PDB file of C-alpha atoms in Angstrom:
ATOM      1  CA  UNK A   1     -39.506 -49.614 -43.407  1.00  0.00           C
ATOM      2  CA  UNK A   2     -37.139 -52.361 -44.437  1.00  0.00           C
ATOM      3  CA  UNK A   3     -34.674 -53.526 -41.823  1.00  0.00           C
ATOM      4  CA  UNK A   4     -30.905 -53.870 -41.771  1.00  0.00           C
ATOM      5  CA  UNK A   5     -28.762 -56.537 -40.123  1.00  0.00           C
ATOM      6  CA  UNK A   6     -25.509 -55.095 -38.800  1.00  0.00           C
ATOM      7  CA  UNK A   7     -22.832 -57.761 -38.301  1.00  0.00           C
ATOM      8  CA  UNK A   8     -20.054 -56.937 -35.827  1.00  0.00           C
ATOM      9  CA  UNK A   9     -17.308 -59.553 -35.253  1.00  0.00           C
ATOM     10  CA  UNK A  10     -15.813 -58.949 -31.816  1.00  0.00           C
ATOM     11  CA  UNK A  11     -12.511 -60.027 -30.321  1.00  0.00           C
ATOM     12  CA  UNK A  12     -10.723 -58.187 -27.488  1.00  0.00           C
ATOM     13  CA  UNK A  13     -11.928 -54.676 -28.297  1.00  0.00           C
ATOM     14  CA  UNK A  14     -13.209 -53.479 -24.913  1.00  0.00           C
ATOM     15  CA  UNK A  15     -11.433 -50.139 -25.379  1.00  0.00           C
ATOM     16  CA  UNK A  16     -13.389 -49.271 -28.524  1.00  0.00           C
ATOM     17  CA  UNK A  17     -16.612 -51.253 -28.365  1.00  0.00           C
ATOM     18  CA  UNK A  18     -18.901 -48.714 -26.673  1.00  0.00           C
ATOM     19  CA  UNK A  19     -18.196 -46.054 -29.299  1.00  0.00           C
ATOM     20  CA  UNK A  20     -18.906 -48.590 -32.026  1.00  0.00           C
ATOM     21  CA  UNK A  21     -22.207 -49.761 -30.518  1.00  0.00           C
ATOM     22  CA  UNK A  22     -23.378 -46.224 -29.734  1.00  0.00           C
ATOM     23  CA  UNK A  23     -22.913 -45.261 -33.385  1.00  0.00           C
ATOM     24  CA  UNK A  24     -25.301 -48.048 -34.451  1.00  0.00           C
ATOM     25  CA  UNK A  25     -27.878 -47.716 -31.688  1.00  0.00           C
ATOM     26  CA  UNK A  26     -28.238 -43.994 -32.356  1.00  0.00           C
ATOM     27  CA  UNK A  27     -28.705 -44.223 -36.119  1.00  0.00           C
ATOM     28  CA  UNK A  28     -31.400 -41.994 -37.607  1.00  0.00           C
ATOM     29  CA  UNK A  29     -32.725 -45.169 -39.260  1.00  0.00           C
ATOM     30  CA  UNK A  30     -34.252 -47.236 -36.474  1.00  0.00           C
ATOM     31  CA  UNK A  31     -35.261 -50.586 -37.984  1.00  0.00           C
ATOM     32  CA  UNK A  32     -31.947 -52.336 -37.310  1.00  0.00           C
ATOM     33  CA  UNK A  33     -30.842 -55.585 -35.727  1.00  0.00           C
ATOM     34  CA  UNK A  34     -27.288 -55.641 -34.341  1.00  0.00           C
ATOM     35  CA  UNK A  35     -25.683 -59.082 -34.527  1.00  0.00           C
ATOM     36  CA  UNK A  36     -22.625 -59.119 -32.267  1.00  0.00           C
ATOM     37  CA  UNK A  37     -20.528 -62.254 -32.752  1.00  0.00           C
ATOM     38  CA  UNK A  38     -18.174 -62.545 -29.778  1.00  0.00           C
ATOM     39  CA  UNK A  39     -15.247 -64.644 -30.982  1.00  0.00           C
ATOM     40  CA  UNK A  40     -14.204 -65.873 -27.535  1.00  0.00           C
ATOM     41  CA  UNK A  41     -12.840 -62.515 -26.324  1.00  0.00           C
ATOM     42  CA  UNK A  42     -10.469 -62.676 -23.370  1.00  0.00           C
ATOM     43  CA  UNK A  43     -11.048 -59.119 -22.181  1.00  0.00           C
ATOM     44  CA  UNK A  44     -14.218 -57.336 -21.047  1.00  0.00           C
ATOM     45  CA  UNK A  45     -15.867 -57.205 -24.476  1.00  0.00           C
ATOM     46  CA  UNK A  46     -18.572 -59.757 -23.646  1.00  0.00           C
ATOM     47  CA  UNK A  47     -19.490 -57.946 -20.420  1.00  0.00           C
ATOM     48  CA  UNK A  48     -19.895 -54.706 -22.380  1.00  0.00           C
ATOM     49  CA  UNK A  49     -22.097 -56.484 -24.916  1.00  0.00           C
ATOM     50  CA  UNK A  50     -24.277 -57.960 -22.193  1.00  0.00           C
ATOM     51  CA  UNK A  51     -24.744 -54.577 -20.528  1.00  0.00           C
ATOM     52  CA  UNK A  52     -25.761 -52.998 -23.833  1.00  0.00           C
ATOM     53  CA  UNK A  53     -28.112 -55.880 -24.640  1.00  0.00           C
ATOM     54  CA  UNK A  54     -29.955 -55.314 -21.345  1.00  0.00           C
ATOM     55  CA  UNK A  55     -30.686 -51.757 -22.418  1.00  0.00           C
ATOM     56  CA  UNK A  56     -31.386 -52.296 -26.108  1.00  0.00           C
ATOM     57  CA  UNK A  57     -33.405 -55.083 -27.706  1.00  0.00           C
ATOM     58  CA  UNK A  58     -31.784 -54.486 -31.098  1.00  0.00           C
ATOM     59  CA  UNK A  59     -28.626 -56.244 -29.907  1.00  0.00           C
ATOM     60  CA  UNK A  60     -28.329 -59.977 -30.469  1.00  0.00           C
ATOM     61  CA  UNK A  61     -25.246 -61.672 -28.974  1.00  0.00           C
ATOM     62  CA  UNK A  62     -23.776 -64.824 -30.490  1.00  0.00           C
ATOM     63  CA  UNK A  63     -21.103 -66.034 -28.072  1.00  0.00           C
ATOM     64  CA  UNK A  64     -18.780 -68.514 -29.805  1.00  0.00           C
ATOM     65  CA  UNK A  65     -17.364 -71.357 -27.663  1.00  0.00           C
ATOM     66  CA  UNK A  66     -13.865 -71.031 -29.133  1.00  0.00           C
ATOM     67  CA  UNK A  67     -11.953 -68.556 -31.251  1.00  0.00           C
ATOM     68  CA  UNK A  68     -12.690 -69.061 -34.954  1.00  0.00           C
ATOM     69  CA  UNK A  69     -11.419 -65.893 -36.623  1.00  0.00           C
ATOM     70  CA  UNK A  70     -13.065 -62.879 -38.185  1.00  0.00           C
ATOM     71  CA  UNK A  71     -14.208 -64.661 -41.359  1.00  0.00           C
ATOM     72  CA  UNK A  72     -16.039 -67.391 -39.460  1.00  0.00           C
ATOM     73  CA  UNK A  73     -17.591 -64.791 -37.156  1.00  0.00           C
ATOM     74  CA  UNK A  74     -18.909 -62.784 -40.106  1.00  0.00           C
ATOM     75  CA  UNK A  75     -20.224 -65.923 -41.820  1.00  0.00           C
ATOM     76  CA  UNK A  76     -22.095 -66.889 -38.656  1.00  0.00           C
ATOM     77  CA  UNK A  77     -23.531 -63.382 -38.613  1.00  0.00           C
ATOM     78  CA  UNK A  78     -24.667 -63.718 -42.231  1.00  0.00           C
ATOM     79  CA  UNK A  79     -26.462 -66.969 -41.429  1.00  0.00           C
ATOM     80  CA  UNK A  80     -28.228 -65.292 -38.503  1.00  0.00           C
ATOM     81  CA  UNK A  81     -29.234 -62.148 -40.422  1.00  0.00           C
ATOM     82  CA  UNK A  82     -32.959 -61.470 -40.766  1.00  0.00           C
ATOM     83  CA  UNK A  83     -32.785 -58.045 -42.401  1.00  0.00           C
ATOM     84  CA  UNK A  84     -33.358 -57.192 -46.040  1.00  0.00           C
ATOM     85  CA  UNK A  85     -29.878 -55.664 -46.081  1.00  0.00           C
ATOM     86  CA  UNK A  86     -26.564 -56.612 -44.483  1.00  0.00           C
ATOM     87  CA  UNK A  87     -23.884 -54.226 -43.239  1.00  0.00           C
ATOM     88  CA  UNK A  88     -20.481 -55.123 -41.785  1.00  0.00           C
ATOM     89  CA  UNK A  89     -18.942 -52.994 -39.044  1.00  0.00           C
ATOM     90  CA  UNK A  90     -15.585 -53.595 -37.388  1.00  0.00           C
ATOM     91  CA  UNK A  91     -15.782 -53.246 -33.586  1.00  0.00           C
ATOM     92  CA  UNK A  92     -13.004 -50.653 -33.327  1.00  0.00           C
ATOM     93  CA  UNK A  93     -14.659 -48.387 -35.902  1.00  0.00           C
ATOM     94  CA  UNK A  94     -17.841 -46.337 -35.862  1.00  0.00           C
ATOM     95  CA  UNK A  95     -20.512 -44.942 -38.167  1.00  0.00           C
ATOM     96  CA  UNK A  96     -21.767 -41.501 -38.911  1.00  0.00           C
ATOM     97  CA  UNK A  97     -25.272 -41.411 -37.433  1.00  0.00           C
ATOM     98  CA  UNK A  98     -27.026 -41.122 -40.820  1.00  0.00           C
ATOM     99  CA  UNK A  99     -25.108 -43.924 -42.581  1.00  0.00           C
ATOM    100  CA  UNK A 100     -27.921 -46.475 -42.654  1.00  0.00           C
ATOM    101  CA  UNK A 101     -30.600 -43.961 -43.620  1.00  0.00           C
ATOM    102  CA  UNK A 102     -28.481 -42.643 -46.500  1.00  0.00           C
ATOM    103  CA  UNK A 103     -27.493 -46.119 -47.694  1.00  0.00           C
ATOM    104  CA  UNK A 104     -30.939 -47.718 -47.507  1.00  0.00           C
ATOM    105  CA  UNK A 105     -32.564 -44.728 -49.218  1.00  0.00           C
ATOM    106  CA  UNK A 106     -30.110 -45.097 -52.092  1.00  0.00           C
ATOM    107  CA  UNK A 107     -30.507 -48.877 -52.293  1.00  0.00           C
ATOM    108  CA  UNK A 108     -34.270 -48.584 -52.472  1.00  0.00           C
ATOM    109  CA  UNK A 109     -34.266 -45.687 -54.929  1.00  0.00           C
ATOM    110  CA  UNK A 110     -31.971 -47.532 -57.364  1.00  0.00           C
ATOM    111  CA  UNK A 111     -33.143 -51.082 -56.553  1.00  0.00           C
ATOM    112  CA  UNK A 112     -29.453 -51.932 -56.105  1.00  0.00           C
ATOM    113  CA  UNK A 113     -27.698 -55.011 -54.796  1.00  0.00           C
ATOM    114  CA  UNK A 114     -24.857 -53.020 -53.202  1.00  0.00           C
ATOM    115  CA  UNK A 115     -24.293 -49.422 -52.197  1.00  0.00           C
ATOM    116  CA  UNK A 116     -20.732 -48.158 -51.710  1.00  0.00           C
ATOM    117  CA  UNK A 117     -19.845 -45.026 -49.729  1.00  0.00           C
ATOM    118  CA  UNK A 118     -16.899 -42.908 -48.625  1.00  0.00           C
ATOM    119  CA  UNK A 119     -15.045 -43.108 -45.328  1.00  0.00           C
ATOM    120  CA  UNK A 120     -12.770 -41.270 -42.929  1.00  0.00           C
ATOM    121  CA  UNK A 121      -9.477 -42.531 -41.539  1.00  0.00           C
ATOM    122  CA  UNK A 122      -8.914 -41.973 -37.820  1.00  0.00           C
ATOM    123  CA  UNK A 123      -5.269 -41.859 -36.724  1.00  0.00           C
ATOM    124  CA  UNK A 124      -3.501 -40.183 -33.817  1.00  0.00           C
ATOM    125  CA  UNK A 125      -6.645 -38.322 -32.863  1.00  0.00           C
ATOM    126  CA  UNK A 126      -7.185 -36.893 -36.345  1.00  0.00           C
ATOM    127  CA  UNK A 127     -10.019 -37.647 -38.777  1.00  0.00           C
ATOM    128  CA  UNK A 128      -8.863 -37.660 -42.395  1.00  0.00           C
ATOM    129  CA  UNK A 129     -11.252 -38.090 -45.358  1.00  0.00           C
ATOM    130  CA  UNK A 130     -10.248 -40.573 -48.057  1.00  0.00           C
ATOM    131  CA  UNK A 131     -10.363 -38.016 -50.845  1.00  0.00           C
ATOM    132  CA  UNK A 132      -8.851 -40.313 -53.474  1.00  0.00           C
ATOM    133  CA  UNK A 133     -11.746 -42.727 -53.063  1.00  0.00           C
ATOM    134  CA  UNK A 134     -14.229 -39.841 -53.175  1.00  0.00           C
ATOM    135  CA  UNK A 135     -12.723 -38.677 -56.482  1.00  0.00           C
ATOM    136  CA  UNK A 136     -13.186 -42.124 -58.016  1.00  0.00           C
ATOM    137  CA  UNK A 137     -16.762 -42.380 -56.761  1.00  0.00           C
ATOM    138  CA  UNK A 138     -17.464 -38.957 -58.274  1.00  0.00           C
ATOM    139  CA  UNK A 139     -16.049 -40.146 -61.620  1.00  0.00           C
ATOM    140  CA  UNK A 140     -18.421 -43.112 -61.551  1.00  0.00           C
ATOM    141  CA  UNK A 141     -21.331 -40.846 -60.672  1.00  0.00           C
ATOM    142  CA  UNK A 142     -20.341 -38.674 -63.634  1.00  0.00           C
ATOM    143  CA  UNK A 143     -20.431 -41.592 -66.058  1.00  0.00           C
ATOM    144  CA  UNK A 144     -17.192 -43.597 -65.768  1.00  0.00           C
ATOM    145  CA  UNK A 145     -17.508 -47.381 -65.672  1.00  0.00           C
ATOM    146  CA  UNK A 146     -16.982 -48.519 -62.080  1.00  0.00           C
ATOM    147  CA  UNK A 147     -15.020 -51.534 -63.332  1.00  0.00           C
ATOM    148  CA  UNK A 148     -12.159 -49.182 -64.170  1.00  0.00           C
ATOM    149  CA  UNK A 149     -11.769 -48.642 -60.424  1.00  0.00           C
ATOM    150  CA  UNK A 150     -12.536 -52.201 -59.365  1.00  0.00           C
ATOM    151  CA  UNK A 151      -9.160 -52.619 -57.649  1.00  0.00           C
ATOM    152  CA  UNK A 152      -9.970 -49.678 -55.386  1.00  0.00           C
ATOM    153  CA  UNK A 153     -13.579 -50.602 -54.718  1.00  0.00           C
ATOM    154  CA  UNK A 154     -12.832 -54.178 -53.563  1.00  0.00           C
ATOM    155  CA  UNK A 155     -10.335 -53.110 -50.898  1.00  0.00           C
ATOM    156  CA  UNK A 156     -12.887 -53.209 -48.111  1.00  0.00           C
ATOM    157  CA  UNK A 157     -16.007 -55.001 -46.957  1.00  0.00           C
ATOM    158  CA  UNK A 158     -17.292 -52.405 -44.490  1.00  0.00           C
ATOM    159  CA  UNK A 159     -17.695 -49.501 -46.950  1.00  0.00           C
ATOM    160  CA  UNK A 160     -20.758 -51.131 -48.481  1.00  0.00           C
ATOM    161  CA  UNK A 161     -24.248 -52.313 -47.574  1.00  0.00           C
ATOM    162  CA  UNK A 162     -25.520 -55.385 -49.388  1.00  0.00           C
ATOM    163  CA  UNK A 163     -28.957 -56.716 -50.278  1.00  0.00           C
ATOM    164  CA  UNK A 164     -29.315 -59.876 -48.211  1.00  0.00           C
ATOM    165  CA  UNK A 165     -30.950 -61.841 -51.017  1.00  0.00           C
ATOM    166  CA  UNK A 166     -27.962 -61.106 -53.274  1.00  0.00           C
ATOM    167  CA  UNK A 167     -25.522 -62.447 -50.671  1.00  0.00           C
ATOM    168  CA  UNK A 168     -27.558 -65.511 -49.721  1.00  0.00           C
ATOM    169  CA  UNK A 169     -28.750 -66.452 -53.225  1.00  0.00           C
ATOM    170  CA  UNK A 170     -25.133 -66.620 -54.390  1.00  0.00           C
ATOM    171  CA  UNK A 171     -23.982 -68.168 -51.085  1.00  0.00           C
ATOM    172  CA  UNK A 172     -21.129 -65.669 -50.766  1.00  0.00           C
ATOM    173  CA  UNK A 173     -19.057 -66.333 -47.655  1.00  0.00           C
ATOM    174  CA  UNK A 174     -15.768 -65.078 -46.259  1.00  0.00           C
ATOM    175  CA  UNK A 175     -12.804 -67.420 -46.823  1.00  0.00           C
ATOM    176  CA  UNK A 176     -11.706 -69.091 -43.601  1.00  0.00           C
ATOM    177  CA  UNK A 177      -8.217 -68.836 -42.102  1.00  0.00           C
ATOM    178  CA  UNK A 178      -7.215 -65.855 -44.251  1.00  0.00           C
ATOM    179  CA  UNK A 179      -6.728 -62.484 -42.554  1.00  0.00           C
ATOM    180  CA  UNK A 180      -6.253 -59.864 -43.746  1.00  0.00           C
ATOM    181  CA  UNK A 181      -7.221 -59.956 -47.467  1.00  0.00           C
ATOM    182  CA  UNK A 182     -10.359 -61.979 -46.700  1.00  0.00           C
ATOM    183  CA  UNK A 183     -12.448 -58.878 -47.379  1.00  0.00           C
ATOM    184  CA  UNK A 184     -10.841 -58.435 -50.816  1.00  0.00           C
ATOM    185  CA  UNK A 185     -11.717 -62.011 -51.807  1.00  0.00           C
ATOM    186  CA  UNK A 186     -15.251 -61.509 -50.496  1.00  0.00           C
ATOM    187  CA  UNK A 187     -15.732 -58.319 -52.503  1.00  0.00           C
ATOM    188  CA  UNK A 188     -14.221 -59.838 -55.652  1.00  0.00           C
ATOM    189  CA  UNK A 189     -16.692 -62.708 -55.470  1.00  0.00           C
ATOM    190  CA  UNK A 190     -19.542 -60.249 -54.959  1.00  0.00           C
ATOM    191  CA  UNK A 191     -18.474 -58.191 -57.963  1.00  0.00           C
ATOM    192  CA  UNK A 192     -18.048 -61.315 -60.116  1.00  0.00           C
ATOM    193  CA  UNK A 193     -21.833 -61.722 -60.155  1.00  0.00           C
ATOM    194  CA  UNK A 194     -22.257 -58.305 -61.806  1.00  0.00           C
ATOM    195  CA  UNK A 195     -24.392 -56.740 -59.076  1.00  0.00           C
ATOM    196  CA  UNK A 196     -26.197 -53.485 -59.579  1.00  0.00           C
ATOM    197  CA  UNK A 197     -24.129 -51.008 -57.555  1.00  0.00           C
ATOM    198  CA  UNK A 198     -25.020 -47.563 -56.271  1.00  0.00           C
ATOM    199  CA  UNK A 199     -22.484 -45.019 -55.064  1.00  0.00           C
ATOM    200  CA  UNK A 200     -22.524 -42.336 -52.370  1.00  0.00           C
ATOM    201  CA  UNK A 201     -19.587 -39.933 -52.294  1.00  0.00           C
ATOM    202  CA  UNK A 202     -20.394 -38.901 -48.715  1.00  0.00           C
ATOM    203  CA  UNK A 203     -18.085 -39.911 -45.851  1.00  0.00           C
ATOM    204  CA  UNK A 204     -20.156 -42.208 -43.666  1.00  0.00           C
ATOM    205  CA  UNK A 205     -17.726 -44.674 -42.034  1.00  0.00           C
ATOM    206  CA  UNK A 206     -14.877 -43.995 -39.596  1.00  0.00           C
ATOM    207  CA  UNK A 207     -11.969 -46.435 -39.879  1.00  0.00           C
ATOM    208  CA  UNK A 208      -9.452 -46.585 -37.043  1.00  0.00           C
ATOM    209  CA  UNK A 209      -5.863 -47.000 -38.246  1.00  0.00           C
ATOM    210  CA  UNK A 210      -3.053 -48.671 -36.320  1.00  0.00           C
ATOM    211  CA  UNK A 211      -4.797 -49.783 -33.136  1.00  0.00           C
ATOM    212  CA  UNK A 212      -2.980 -52.106 -30.732  1.00  0.00           C
ATOM    213  CA  UNK A 213      -3.531 -55.761 -31.619  1.00  0.00           C
ATOM    214  CA  UNK A 214      -4.626 -55.057 -35.187  1.00  0.00           C
ATOM    215  CA  UNK A 215      -3.663 -57.751 -37.708  1.00  0.00           C
ATOM    216  CA  UNK A 216      -2.423 -54.975 -39.987  1.00  0.00           C
ATOM    217  CA  UNK A 217       0.391 -54.322 -37.524  1.00  0.00           C
ATOM    218  CA  UNK A 218       1.866 -57.828 -37.944  1.00  0.00           C
ATOM    219  CA  UNK A 219       4.025 -56.995 -40.954  1.00  0.00           C
ATOM    220  CA  UNK A 220       5.944 -60.250 -41.069  1.00  0.00           C
ATOM    221  CA  UNK A 221       2.750 -62.310 -41.516  1.00  0.00           C
ATOM    222  CA  UNK A 222       0.927 -60.194 -44.071  1.00  0.00           C
ATOM    223  CA  UNK A 223       2.886 -61.372 -47.118  1.00  0.00           C
ATOM    224  CA  UNK A 224       2.275 -65.045 -46.331  1.00  0.00           C
ATOM    225  CA  UNK A 225      -1.420 -64.404 -45.726  1.00  0.00           C
ATOM    226  CA  UNK A 226      -1.780 -62.488 -48.998  1.00  0.00           C
ATOM    227  CA  UNK A 227      -0.071 -65.299 -50.917  1.00  0.00           C
ATOM    228  CA  UNK A 228      -2.482 -67.780 -49.340  1.00  0.00           C
ATOM    229  CA  UNK A 229      -5.313 -65.524 -50.523  1.00  0.00           C
ATOM    230  CA  UNK A 230      -3.831 -65.502 -54.035  1.00  0.00           C
ATOM    231  CA  UNK A 231      -3.761 -69.307 -54.167  1.00  0.00           C
ATOM    232  CA  UNK A 232      -7.324 -69.561 -52.896  1.00  0.00           C
ATOM    233  CA  UNK A 233      -8.519 -67.008 -55.433  1.00  0.00           C
ATOM    234  CA  UNK A 234      -6.877 -68.891 -58.316  1.00  0.00           C
ATOM    235  CA  UNK A 235      -8.788 -72.031 -57.276  1.00  0.00           C
ATOM    236  CA  UNK A 236     -12.130 -70.242 -56.940  1.00  0.00           C
ATOM    237  CA  UNK A 237     -14.967 -70.725 -59.378  1.00  0.00           C
ATOM    238  CA  UNK A 238     -15.518 -66.979 -59.775  1.00  0.00           C
ATOM    239  CA  UNK A 239     -11.921 -66.523 -60.948  1.00  0.00           C
ATOM    240  CA  UNK A 240     -11.833 -69.590 -63.203  1.00  0.00           C
ATOM    241  CA  UNK A 241     -15.069 -68.617 -64.951  1.00  0.00           C
ATOM    242  CA  UNK A 242     -14.286 -64.896 -65.176  1.00  0.00           C
ATOM    243  CA  UNK A 243     -13.355 -63.195 -68.423  1.00  0.00           C
ATOM    244  CA  UNK A 244      -9.816 -62.004 -69.115  1.00  0.00           C
ATOM    245  CA  UNK A 245     -10.512 -58.443 -67.951  1.00  0.00           C
ATOM    246  CA  UNK A 246     -11.887 -59.623 -64.617  1.00  0.00           C
ATOM    247  CA  UNK A 247      -8.949 -61.974 -64.108  1.00  0.00           C
ATOM    248  CA  UNK A 248      -6.545 -59.104 -64.781  1.00  0.00           C
ATOM    249  CA  UNK A 249      -8.269 -56.995 -62.130  1.00  0.00           C
ATOM    250  CA  UNK A 250      -8.241 -59.858 -59.615  1.00  0.00           C
ATOM    251  CA  UNK A 251      -4.524 -60.461 -60.091  1.00  0.00           C
ATOM    252  CA  UNK A 252      -3.725 -56.760 -60.042  1.00  0.00           C
ATOM    253  CA  UNK A 253      -5.492 -56.344 -56.717  1.00  0.00           C
ATOM    254  CA  UNK A 254      -3.940 -59.325 -54.944  1.00  0.00           C
ATOM    255  CA  UNK A 255      -0.410 -58.950 -56.312  1.00  0.00           C
ATOM    256  CA  UNK A 256      -0.320 -55.219 -55.603  1.00  0.00           C
ATOM    257  CA  UNK A 257      -1.301 -56.149 -52.054  1.00  0.00           C
ATOM    258  CA  UNK A 258       1.574 -58.618 -51.753  1.00  0.00           C
ATOM    259  CA  UNK A 259       3.988 -55.964 -52.997  1.00  0.00           C
ATOM    260  CA  UNK A 260       2.610 -53.398 -50.561  1.00  0.00           C
ATOM    261  CA  UNK A 261       2.923 -55.761 -47.593  1.00  0.00           C
ATOM    262  CA  UNK A 262       6.443 -56.801 -48.598  1.00  0.00           C
ATOM    263  CA  UNK A 263       7.677 -53.228 -48.994  1.00  0.00           C
ATOM    264  CA  UNK A 264       6.225 -52.384 -45.579  1.00  0.00           C
ATOM    265  CA  UNK A 265       7.907 -55.435 -44.064  1.00  0.00           C
ATOM    266  CA  UNK A 266      11.222 -54.391 -45.610  1.00  0.00           C
ATOM    267  CA  UNK A 267      10.771 -50.898 -44.235  1.00  0.00           C
ATOM    268  CA  UNK A 268      10.139 -52.356 -40.775  1.00  0.00           C
ATOM    269  CA  UNK A 269      13.118 -54.728 -41.242  1.00  0.00           C
ATOM    270  CA  UNK A 270      11.019 -57.840 -40.668  1.00  0.00           C
ATOM    271  CA  UNK A 271      11.040 -59.326 -44.162  1.00  0.00           C
ATOM    272  CA  UNK A 272      13.935 -61.798 -43.845  1.00  0.00           C
ATOM    273  CA  UNK A 273      11.749 -64.900 -44.092  1.00  0.00           C
ATOM    274  CA  UNK A 274       9.449 -63.525 -46.781  1.00  0.00           C
ATOM    275  CA  UNK A 275      11.723 -63.951 -49.787  1.00  0.00           C
ATOM    276  CA  UNK A 276      11.573 -67.729 -49.603  1.00  0.00           C
ATOM    277  CA  UNK A 277       7.783 -67.785 -49.761  1.00  0.00           C
ATOM    278  CA  UNK A 278       7.780 -65.078 -52.453  1.00  0.00           C
ATOM    279  CA  UNK A 279      10.109 -67.246 -54.531  1.00  0.00           C
ATOM    280  CA  UNK A 280       7.765 -70.201 -54.088  1.00  0.00           C
ATOM    281  CA  UNK A 281       4.795 -68.002 -54.959  1.00  0.00           C
ATOM    282  CA  UNK A 282       6.457 -66.837 -58.189  1.00  0.00           C
ATOM    283  CA  UNK A 283       6.985 -70.465 -59.225  1.00  0.00           C
ATOM    284  CA  UNK A 284       3.360 -71.250 -58.305  1.00  0.00           C
ATOM    285  CA  UNK A 285       2.125 -68.347 -60.425  1.00  0.00           C
ATOM    286  CA  UNK A 286       4.228 -69.403 -63.391  1.00  0.00           C
ATOM    287  CA  UNK A 287       2.652 -72.867 -63.210  1.00  0.00           C
ATOM    288  CA  UNK A 288      -0.938 -71.715 -62.700  1.00  0.00           C
ATOM    289  CA  UNK A 289      -1.340 -68.385 -64.517  1.00  0.00           C
ATOM    290  CA  UNK A 290      -1.000 -67.770 -68.241  1.00  0.00           C
ATOM    291  CA  UNK A 291       2.024 -65.862 -69.533  1.00  0.00           C
ATOM    292  CA  UNK A 292      -0.361 -63.315 -71.037  1.00  0.00           C
ATOM    293  CA  UNK A 293      -1.759 -62.401 -67.628  1.00  0.00           C
ATOM    294  CA  UNK A 294       1.547 -62.543 -65.763  1.00  0.00           C
ATOM    295  CA  UNK A 295       3.646 -60.567 -68.210  1.00  0.00           C
ATOM    296  CA  UNK A 296       1.198 -57.657 -68.119  1.00  0.00           C
ATOM    297  CA  UNK A 297       1.001 -57.569 -64.333  1.00  0.00           C
ATOM    298  CA  UNK A 298       2.861 -54.802 -62.537  1.00  0.00           C
ATOM    299  CA  UNK A 299       2.939 -56.554 -59.161  1.00  0.00           C
ATOM    300  CA  UNK A 300       4.431 -59.708 -60.649  1.00  0.00           C
ATOM    301  CA  UNK A 301       7.224 -57.693 -62.274  1.00  0.00           C
ATOM    302  CA  UNK A 302       7.998 -55.897 -59.018  1.00  0.00           C
ATOM    303  CA  UNK A 303       8.141 -59.154 -57.048  1.00  0.00           C
ATOM    304  CA  UNK A 304      10.519 -60.626 -59.610  1.00  0.00           C
ATOM    305  CA  UNK A 305      12.768 -57.577 -59.341  1.00  0.00           C
ATOM    306  CA  UNK A 306      12.741 -57.712 -55.547  1.00  0.00           C
ATOM    307  CA  UNK A 307      13.818 -61.348 -55.719  1.00  0.00           C
ATOM    308  CA  UNK A 308      16.682 -60.506 -58.086  1.00  0.00           C
ATOM    309  CA  UNK A 309      17.870 -57.712 -55.790  1.00  0.00           C
ATOM    310  CA  UNK A 310      17.631 -60.010 -52.775  1.00  0.00           C
ATOM    311  CA  UNK A 311      19.704 -62.713 -54.476  1.00  0.00           C
ATOM    312  CA  UNK A 312      22.408 -60.200 -55.329  1.00  0.00           C
TER     313      UNK A 312
END
């Protein structure tokens, strides 16, 4: 059987780590290596990893000497991966026990570069299926072009398993010093190479919402980070060489994200400093993006309107 490299970036997640590791160790598919990249955790995460590694030879610990961020940790995991496939798992989340078996079976049957699957949200003790995503996967399975739903399918990095040769041959890495939104840029670059993609409508991943310490809780920083991601994307080779349709999808995804983060920040009353950087970002876009692309972009129009309201 072909093997799978599971990459888990770890930073201060002692409360959740055992559940995460148990869900990988107990997979129905056994030929797995578990690459745990400890990003200089200050809690008991490393001790937990070491205890698990004593009991299970599948676990490989990479203990970083200083904190480098989730993107660097994942990139280090990619470089260390020996499996024919790569999966990313966040340390506060967990898998259904048949995830790898289902995904690898589909990858092999279709000879695909990527397989994408459904997921559950876990919040306040409740598990909620992402039915909207399932509906879009079902539409693709019934004949719709997946590119119509590209903006939904590039949201995440952990709802997919990738052929290692596809990732390494194209040298696809996570952008450093961008979080969140780094997973969107990673997925966009993956999709820019026109991979063969398979789809599973089954719910196989459990994503924990709103945990303490999550970057998604830092509303005041998310807008700035998303704008940084926008600028990096505009400079990327995959964006510059993409056709007009792909560029539209890229801009739609990133700008909708900026709008979402800004509206959340306004709701939480922590958006006072954001309007200055949004104003600068609008000027940057006007200088670096064609009028054709900007004038058709919903997110750009919303940001302009928010600026006008703010000035009034």
